């Protein structure tokens, strides 16, 4: 419990934490508002098969950067200042220190992700009907009562939590803020940028399945699931696999290496 | 009845000390610590001196369980550091004054440390008061001068009111006022019966503070001695004499078998004769003199003599990684 109290105090006493959390919520909601206002239910030919829950959750594409930063900073700031030695002198059990770091940053990110996602739902519900997405046009209002929609929203919250965990694990491995953030952003964004340019086929599907972001965000899909290379929950599972591997590597190195 | 029998031995009370035994540590091909053995005892200030690259910081990191030794042990009161549940109550340390998050307020830095060991919030205010940072407690540590950071680091070391304290180069970068403050603090902490372990690469910094010295060079123990013994050994029983008639004094003393060296127009350093014999001889011969005193070698000189062979000349080996 001392370890949790220690890490919680550290996290809440630097101003950057608050700014990143605010950024996470604001970017998620802001982008949701922007995307919702650019779609049109009437003048949309030839592509009118809108996946509205997924559209309303587009904010994570930017908001996740805050989750990456928060996860990384929870670990790497200690190395930027050599403060890790003070930490380990105060609390020598390293496994507990890392577990406490992961716990507090994950809980905080999950909380703000829930806020951001609910905010996205609210703005989408407010904006979309004005663009023709009405019941009369075959678009009932977004509702968490719909199972697929609920899965998309809940899954997005979990996605952001896993991103923070992944980033913290990589941080414990690389022990440097810039290197960690670059590495995680590369893992997330490179494949999703490349994939659309590849010819459709087995290769492209395989890359999709192994891309932490493409696979992970499949959890947001509510339409055309059969056409996707991986299912929603298995997709999130791929991201969880990456996060777990990163944490395992980080924890092992944290225990073995000299501080 | 199940009361304890009278005379049953109570739990052994371990002396609060630092024990290092046959410590070896290398980084790649660089041998940082090469078979160090010593004990830091309570009630005195033990200076840990050696040139840069001698392995002082490495030894301290191993004592704290931050770095793993290749062989050998380091214990606090008989226990390895990593087994301590609330280490801040057992050992206070200042390793690196710069090791604070620049965006965190001084008070919050101490607060997380207190929480890590279940120490009450009131201790934070107490140690802030002790080091004189109360007025700036709500300022961010990034804006602190080196001297203020050293004080903050020392506040962290004092947080758990520990019986053992360890400081790595605490006077580095301090102004004369700060240096005097640290000296007085170390003396008073030792006076309270605590074991104080302070490193420095400058003997002059420890000359008036330390009671005992662990001198190291290239990772090896060079001397483990009290300051008094080290000074006596360096002085070699020599005597300093002031006289208006230098030539007559030199002749008289040399004839009596002393080795005499002129160190000033009216000053001689005499070896091989005790002070009372010098006084007798000169009085009998009617040679005037105004002062006879034991030669006080500087600790610095004694230290230079000891470490001459173990200074790292190359810049390739750094003290702290």
PDB file of N, CA, C and O in Angstrom, chain A residues 2 5-6 9-10 12-15 77 81-83 85-94 255-256 258-259, chain B residues 25 27 61 65-68 81-82 85 87-88 98-102 104 108 111-113 115-118 321:
ATOM      1  N   UNK A   2       2.024   1.193   0.694  1.00  0.00           N
ATOM      2  CA  UNK A   2       2.924   2.350   0.698  1.00  0.00           C
ATOM      3  C   UNK A   2       3.346   2.684  -0.734  1.00  0.00           C
ATOM      4  O   UNK A   2       3.446   3.853  -1.109  1.00  0.00           O
ATOM      5  N   UNK A   5       0.571   4.516  -2.508  1.00  0.00           N
ATOM      6  CA  UNK A   5       0.459   5.872  -1.970  1.00  0.00           C
ATOM      7  C   UNK A   5       1.585   6.755  -2.514  1.00  0.00           C
ATOM      8  O   UNK A   5       1.368   7.907  -2.915  1.00  0.00           O
ATOM      9  N   UNK A   6       2.782   6.159  -2.562  1.00  0.00           N
ATOM     10  CA  UNK A   6       3.938   6.886  -3.091  1.00  0.00           C
ATOM     11  C   UNK A   6       3.708   7.285  -4.554  1.00  0.00           C
ATOM     12  O   UNK A   6       3.882   8.451  -4.923  1.00  0.00           O
ATOM     13  N   UNK A   9       0.973   9.889  -5.065  1.00  0.00           N
ATOM     14  CA  UNK A   9       1.438  11.232  -4.695  1.00  0.00           C
ATOM     15  C   UNK A   9       2.332  11.811  -5.781  1.00  0.00           C
ATOM     16  O   UNK A   9       2.200  12.980  -6.153  1.00  0.00           O
ATOM     17  N   UNK A  10       3.236  10.979  -6.325  1.00  0.00           N
ATOM     18  CA  UNK A  10       4.106  11.471  -7.397  1.00  0.00           C
ATOM     19  C   UNK A  10       3.283  11.931  -8.599  1.00  0.00           C
ATOM     20  O   UNK A  10       3.529  12.991  -9.158  1.00  0.00           O
ATOM     21  N   UNK A  12       0.159  12.881  -8.882  1.00  0.00           N
ATOM     22  CA  UNK A  12      -0.747  14.022  -8.742  1.00  0.00           C
ATOM     23  C   UNK A  12      -0.008  15.316  -8.422  1.00  0.00           C
ATOM     24  O   UNK A  12      -0.606  16.387  -8.471  1.00  0.00           O
ATOM     25  N   UNK A  13       1.300  15.236  -8.126  1.00  0.00           N
ATOM     26  CA  UNK A  13       2.006  16.460  -7.739  1.00  0.00           C
ATOM     27  C   UNK A  13       2.866  17.039  -8.857  1.00  0.00           C
ATOM     28  O   UNK A  13       3.693  17.899  -8.599  1.00  0.00           O
ATOM     29  N   UNK A  14       2.711  16.537 -10.083  1.00  0.00           N
ATOM     30  CA  UNK A  14       3.343  17.250 -11.194  1.00  0.00           C
ATOM     31  C   UNK A  14       2.252  17.788 -12.113  1.00  0.00           C
ATOM     32  O   UNK A  14       1.280  17.102 -12.424  1.00  0.00           O
ATOM     33  N   UNK A  15       2.437  19.042 -12.530  1.00  0.00           N
ATOM     34  CA  UNK A  15       1.400  19.718 -13.305  1.00  0.00           C
ATOM     35  C   UNK A  15       1.165  19.037 -14.647  1.00  0.00           C
ATOM     36  O   UNK A  15       0.058  19.035 -15.170  1.00  0.00           O
ATOM     37  N   UNK A  77      10.314   9.705 -16.484  1.00  0.00           N
ATOM     38  CA  UNK A  77      10.792  10.931 -15.816  1.00  0.00           C
ATOM     39  C   UNK A  77      11.764  10.573 -14.711  1.00  0.00           C
ATOM     40  O   UNK A  77      12.662  11.344 -14.406  1.00  0.00           O
ATOM     41  N   UNK A  81      15.845  12.273 -14.522  1.00  0.00           N
ATOM     42  CA  UNK A  81      16.413  13.033 -13.414  1.00  0.00           C
ATOM     43  C   UNK A  81      17.202  12.164 -12.439  1.00  0.00           C
ATOM     44  O   UNK A  81      17.642  12.649 -11.408  1.00  0.00           O
ATOM     45  N   UNK A  82      17.359  10.864 -12.729  1.00  0.00           N
ATOM     46  CA  UNK A  82      18.007   9.929 -11.793  1.00  0.00           C
ATOM     47  C   UNK A  82      17.211   9.785 -10.501  1.00  0.00           C
ATOM     48  O   UNK A  82      17.698   9.268  -9.508  1.00  0.00           O
ATOM     49  N   UNK A  83      15.960  10.260 -10.521  1.00  0.00           N
ATOM     50  CA  UNK A  83      15.139  10.172  -9.316  1.00  0.00           C
ATOM     51  C   UNK A  83      14.821   8.724  -8.960  1.00  0.00           C
ATOM     52  O   UNK A  83      14.448   8.423  -7.824  1.00  0.00           O
ATOM     53  N   UNK A  85      16.678   6.492  -8.333  1.00  0.00           N
ATOM     54  CA  UNK A  85      17.497   6.031  -7.207  1.00  0.00           C
ATOM     55  C   UNK A  85      16.882   6.448  -5.882  1.00  0.00           C
ATOM     56  O   UNK A  85      16.936   5.703  -4.899  1.00  0.00           O
ATOM     57  N   UNK A  86      16.310   7.642  -5.850  1.00  0.00           N
ATOM     58  CA  UNK A  86      15.616   8.069  -4.632  1.00  0.00           C
ATOM     59  C   UNK A  86      14.422   7.152  -4.386  1.00  0.00           C
ATOM     60  O   UNK A  86      14.148   6.741  -3.257  1.00  0.00           O
ATOM     61  N   UNK A  87      13.700   6.844  -5.453  1.00  0.00           N
ATOM     62  CA  UNK A  87      12.532   5.978  -5.325  1.00  0.00           C
ATOM     63  C   UNK A  87      12.909   4.611  -4.776  1.00  0.00           C
ATOM     64  O   UNK A  87      12.280   4.116  -3.839  1.00  0.00           O
ATOM     65  N   UNK A  88      13.954   4.015  -5.368  1.00  0.00           N
ATOM     66  CA  UNK A  88      14.312   2.664  -4.949  1.00  0.00           C
ATOM     67  C   UNK A  88      15.012   2.648  -3.592  1.00  0.00           C
ATOM     68  O   UNK A  88      14.973   1.639  -2.893  1.00  0.00           O
ATOM     69  N   UNK A  89      15.629   3.771  -3.214  1.00  0.00           N
ATOM     70  CA  UNK A  89      16.175   3.846  -1.865  1.00  0.00           C
ATOM     71  C   UNK A  89      15.030   3.912  -0.855  1.00  0.00           C
ATOM     72  O   UNK A  89      15.107   3.368   0.236  1.00  0.00           O
ATOM     73  N   UNK A  90      13.942   4.574  -1.242  1.00  0.00           N
ATOM     74  CA  UNK A  90      12.794   4.691  -0.343  1.00  0.00           C
ATOM     75  C   UNK A  90      11.960   3.417  -0.352  1.00  0.00           C
ATOM     76  O   UNK A  90      11.344   3.053   0.645  1.00  0.00           O
ATOM     77  N   UNK A  91      11.923   2.737  -1.507  1.00  0.00           N
ATOM     78  CA  UNK A  91      11.090   1.541  -1.624  1.00  0.00           C
ATOM     79  C   UNK A  91      11.832   0.513  -2.477  1.00  0.00           C
ATOM     80  O   UNK A  91      11.699   0.495  -3.699  1.00  0.00           O
ATOM     81  N   UNK A  92      12.631  -0.346  -1.840  1.00  0.00           N
ATOM     82  CA  UNK A  92      13.549  -1.201  -2.610  1.00  0.00           C
ATOM     83  C   UNK A  92      12.889  -2.332  -3.394  1.00  0.00           C
ATOM     84  O   UNK A  92      13.527  -2.883  -4.277  1.00  0.00           O
ATOM     85  N   UNK A  93      11.632  -2.672  -3.092  1.00  0.00           N
ATOM     86  CA  UNK A  93      11.037  -3.816  -3.810  1.00  0.00           C
ATOM     87  C   UNK A  93      10.562  -3.358  -5.184  1.00  0.00           C
ATOM     88  O   UNK A  93       9.521  -2.716  -5.333  1.00  0.00           O
ATOM     89  N   UNK A  94      11.327  -3.704  -6.186  1.00  0.00           N
ATOM     90  CA  UNK A  94      11.143  -3.115  -7.513  1.00  0.00           C
ATOM     91  C   UNK A  94       9.863  -3.566  -8.189  1.00  0.00           C
ATOM     92  O   UNK A  94       9.201  -2.781  -8.861  1.00  0.00           O
ATOM     93  N   UNK A 255      14.043  -5.285 -12.657  1.00  0.00           N
ATOM     94  CA  UNK A 255      14.517  -6.064 -11.513  1.00  0.00           C
ATOM     95  C   UNK A 255      15.990  -6.409 -11.639  1.00  0.00           C
ATOM     96  O   UNK A 255      16.706  -6.482 -10.641  1.00  0.00           O
ATOM     97  N   UNK A 256      16.434  -6.647 -12.876  1.00  0.00           N
ATOM     98  CA  UNK A 256      17.788  -7.168 -13.057  1.00  0.00           C
ATOM     99  C   UNK A 256      18.845  -6.073 -13.161  1.00  0.00           C
ATOM    100  O   UNK A 256      19.956  -6.231 -12.692  1.00  0.00           O
ATOM    101  N   UNK A 258      21.076  -2.599 -12.867  1.00  0.00           N
ATOM    102  CA  UNK A 258      21.449  -1.625 -11.851  1.00  0.00           C
ATOM    103  C   UNK A 258      20.648  -0.363 -12.091  1.00  0.00           C
ATOM    104  O   UNK A 258      20.410   0.023 -13.231  1.00  0.00           O
ATOM    105  N   UNK A 259      20.221   0.271 -11.005  1.00  0.00           N
ATOM    106  CA  UNK A 259      19.380   1.466 -11.148  1.00  0.00           C
ATOM    107  C   UNK A 259      20.229   2.684 -11.455  1.00  0.00           C
ATOM    108  O   UNK A 259      21.332   2.803 -10.993  1.00  0.00           O
TER     109      UNK A 259
ATOM    110  N   UNK B  25      32.890  -4.952  -7.667  1.00  0.00           N
ATOM    111  CA  UNK B  25      31.907  -4.545  -8.660  1.00  0.00           C
ATOM    112  C   UNK B  25      32.621  -4.031  -9.892  1.00  0.00           C
ATOM    113  O   UNK B  25      33.479  -3.154  -9.803  1.00  0.00           O
ATOM    114  N   UNK B  27      32.005  -2.697 -14.057  1.00  0.00           N
ATOM    115  CA  UNK B  27      31.085  -2.314 -15.129  1.00  0.00           C
ATOM    116  C   UNK B  27      31.803  -2.605 -16.434  1.00  0.00           C
ATOM    117  O   UNK B  27      32.773  -1.920 -16.772  1.00  0.00           O
ATOM    118  N   UNK B  61      26.065   3.129  -3.923  1.00  0.00           N
ATOM    119  CA  UNK B  61      24.911   2.566  -4.640  1.00  0.00           C
ATOM    120  C   UNK B  61      24.710   1.098  -4.297  1.00  0.00           C
ATOM    121  O   UNK B  61      23.583   0.630  -4.179  1.00  0.00           O
ATOM    122  N   UNK B  65      21.529  -1.030  -2.408  1.00  0.00           N
ATOM    123  CA  UNK B  65      20.826  -2.038  -3.203  1.00  0.00           C
ATOM    124  C   UNK B  65      20.456  -1.555  -4.594  1.00  0.00           C
ATOM    125  O   UNK B  65      19.668  -2.190  -5.273  1.00  0.00           O
ATOM    126  N   UNK B  66      20.997  -0.413  -5.009  1.00  0.00           N
ATOM    127  CA  UNK B  66      20.674   0.100  -6.344  1.00  0.00           C
ATOM    128  C   UNK B  66      21.463  -0.661  -7.397  1.00  0.00           C
ATOM    129  O   UNK B  66      20.941  -0.987  -8.456  1.00  0.00           O
ATOM    130  N   UNK B  67      22.722  -0.944  -7.095  1.00  0.00           N
ATOM    131  CA  UNK B  67      23.556  -1.739  -7.979  1.00  0.00           C
ATOM    132  C   UNK B  67      23.867  -3.048  -7.255  1.00  0.00           C
ATOM    133  O   UNK B  67      24.020  -3.070  -6.044  1.00  0.00           O
ATOM    134  N   UNK B  68      23.945  -4.110  -8.040  1.00  0.00           N
ATOM    135  CA  UNK B  68      24.200  -5.423  -7.472  1.00  0.00           C
ATOM    136  C   UNK B  68      25.700  -5.681  -7.496  1.00  0.00           C
ATOM    137  O   UNK B  68      26.336  -5.520  -8.525  1.00  0.00           O
ATOM    138  N   UNK B  81      20.135  -4.069   2.315  1.00  0.00           N
ATOM    139  CA  UNK B  81      19.213  -2.936   2.151  1.00  0.00           C
ATOM    140  C   UNK B  81      17.888  -3.356   1.547  1.00  0.00           C
ATOM    141  O   UNK B  81      16.826  -2.890   1.947  1.00  0.00           O
ATOM    142  N   UNK B  82      17.961  -4.247   0.561  1.00  0.00           N
ATOM    143  CA  UNK B  82      16.729  -4.611  -0.144  1.00  0.00           C
ATOM    144  C   UNK B  82      15.737  -5.349   0.744  1.00  0.00           C
ATOM    145  O   UNK B  82      14.575  -5.501   0.370  1.00  0.00           O
ATOM    146  N   UNK B  85      12.008  -3.024   5.154  1.00  0.00           N
ATOM    147  CA  UNK B  85      10.619  -2.717   4.793  1.00  0.00           C
ATOM    148  C   UNK B  85      10.385  -1.213   4.719  1.00  0.00           C
ATOM    149  O   UNK B  85       9.681  -0.722   3.847  1.00  0.00           O
ATOM    150  N   UNK B  87      12.932   1.483   4.703  1.00  0.00           N
ATOM    151  CA  UNK B  87      14.359   1.847   4.764  1.00  0.00           C
ATOM    152  C   UNK B  87      14.630   3.275   5.200  1.00  0.00           C
ATOM    153  O   UNK B  87      15.674   3.541   5.800  1.00  0.00           O
ATOM    154  N   UNK B  88      13.684   4.197   4.919  1.00  0.00           N
ATOM    155  CA  UNK B  88      13.962   5.592   5.295  1.00  0.00           C
ATOM    156  C   UNK B  88      14.037   5.763   6.808  1.00  0.00           C
ATOM    157  O   UNK B  88      14.609   6.727   7.296  1.00  0.00           O
ATOM    158  N   UNK B  98      20.601  16.577  -7.644  1.00  0.00           N
ATOM    159  CA  UNK B  98      19.850  16.948  -8.845  1.00  0.00           C
ATOM    160  C   UNK B  98      18.718  15.968  -9.129  1.00  0.00           C
ATOM    161  O   UNK B  98      17.912  16.195 -10.022  1.00  0.00           O
ATOM    162  N   UNK B  99      18.654  14.877  -8.355  1.00  0.00           N
ATOM    163  CA  UNK B  99      17.686  13.827  -8.641  1.00  0.00           C
ATOM    164  C   UNK B  99      16.305  14.148  -8.076  1.00  0.00           C
ATOM    165  O   UNK B  99      15.726  13.381  -7.326  1.00  0.00           O
ATOM    166  N   UNK B 100      15.774  15.302  -8.457  1.00  0.00           N
ATOM    167  CA  UNK B 100      14.396  15.643  -8.090  1.00  0.00           C
ATOM    168  C   UNK B 100      13.668  16.058  -9.359  1.00  0.00           C
ATOM    169  O   UNK B 100      14.275  16.569 -10.292  1.00  0.00           O
ATOM    170  N   UNK B 101      12.373  15.824  -9.405  1.00  0.00           N
ATOM    171  CA  UNK B 101      11.595  16.238 -10.566  1.00  0.00           C
ATOM    172  C   UNK B 101      11.478  17.754 -10.548  1.00  0.00           C
ATOM    173  O   UNK B 101      11.004  18.328  -9.566  1.00  0.00           O
ATOM    174  N   UNK B 102      11.930  18.422 -11.617  1.00  0.00           N
ATOM    175  CA  UNK B 102      11.956  19.893 -11.587  1.00  0.00           C
ATOM    176  C   UNK B 102      10.563  20.515 -11.461  1.00  0.00           C
ATOM    177  O   UNK B 102      10.433  21.638 -10.992  1.00  0.00           O
ATOM    178  N   UNK B 104       8.087  19.455  -9.594  1.00  0.00           N
ATOM    179  CA  UNK B 104       7.377  19.126  -8.349  1.00  0.00           C
ATOM    180  C   UNK B 104       7.797  20.091  -7.253  1.00  0.00           C
ATOM    181  O   UNK B 104       8.960  20.456  -7.147  1.00  0.00           O
ATOM    182  N   UNK B 108       6.099  18.603  -1.901  1.00  0.00           N
ATOM    183  CA  UNK B 108       5.514  17.387  -2.490  1.00  0.00           C
ATOM    184  C   UNK B 108       6.569  16.311  -2.712  1.00  0.00           C
ATOM    185  O   UNK B 108       6.280  15.113  -2.624  1.00  0.00           O
ATOM    186  N   UNK B 111       6.832  14.779   0.419  1.00  0.00           N
ATOM    187  CA  UNK B 111       5.576  14.108   0.757  1.00  0.00           C
ATOM    188  C   UNK B 111       5.521  12.700   0.165  1.00  0.00           C
ATOM    189  O   UNK B 111       5.121  11.750   0.834  1.00  0.00           O
ATOM    190  N   UNK B 112       5.922  12.550  -1.102  1.00  0.00           N
ATOM    191  CA  UNK B 112       5.870  11.188  -1.649  1.00  0.00           C
ATOM    192  C   UNK B 112       6.868  10.289  -0.963  1.00  0.00           C
ATOM    193  O   UNK B 112       6.613   9.099  -0.772  1.00  0.00           O
ATOM    194  N   UNK B 113       8.007  10.879  -0.581  1.00  0.00           N
ATOM    195  CA  UNK B 113       8.985  10.062   0.157  1.00  0.00           C
ATOM    196  C   UNK B 113       8.400   9.610   1.494  1.00  0.00           C
ATOM    197  O   UNK B 113       8.552   8.449   1.894  1.00  0.00           O
ATOM    198  N   UNK B 115       5.217   9.222   2.229  1.00  0.00           N
ATOM    199  CA  UNK B 115       4.189   8.209   1.972  1.00  0.00           C
ATOM    200  C   UNK B 115       4.803   6.844   1.665  1.00  0.00           C
ATOM    201  O   UNK B 115       4.222   5.810   2.004  1.00  0.00           O
ATOM    202  N   UNK B 116       5.972   6.844   1.022  1.00  0.00           N
ATOM    203  CA  UNK B 116       6.578   5.574   0.628  1.00  0.00           C
ATOM    204  C   UNK B 116       6.972   4.727   1.838  1.00  0.00           C
ATOM    205  O   UNK B 116       7.162   3.527   1.724  1.00  0.00           O
ATOM    206  N   UNK B 117       7.128   5.381   2.982  1.00  0.00           N
ATOM    207  CA  UNK B 117       7.522   4.646   4.180  1.00  0.00           C
ATOM    208  C   UNK B 117       6.509   4.797   5.314  1.00  0.00           C
ATOM    209  O   UNK B 117       6.810   4.524   6.474  1.00  0.00           O
ATOM    210  N   UNK B 118       5.323   5.266   4.972  1.00  0.00           N
ATOM    211  CA  UNK B 118       4.278   5.421   5.983  1.00  0.00           C
ATOM    212  C   UNK B 118       4.622   6.421   7.064  1.00  0.00           C
ATOM    213  O   UNK B 118       4.187   6.279   8.206  1.00  0.00           O
ATOM    214  N   UNK B 321      28.198   6.965 -13.187  1.00  0.00           N
ATOM    215  CA  UNK B 321      27.800   6.663 -14.551  1.00  0.00           C
ATOM    216  C   UNK B 321      26.653   7.557 -14.950  1.00  0.00           C
ATOM    217  O   UNK B 321      25.826   7.911 -14.150  1.00  0.00           O
TER     218      UNK B 321
END
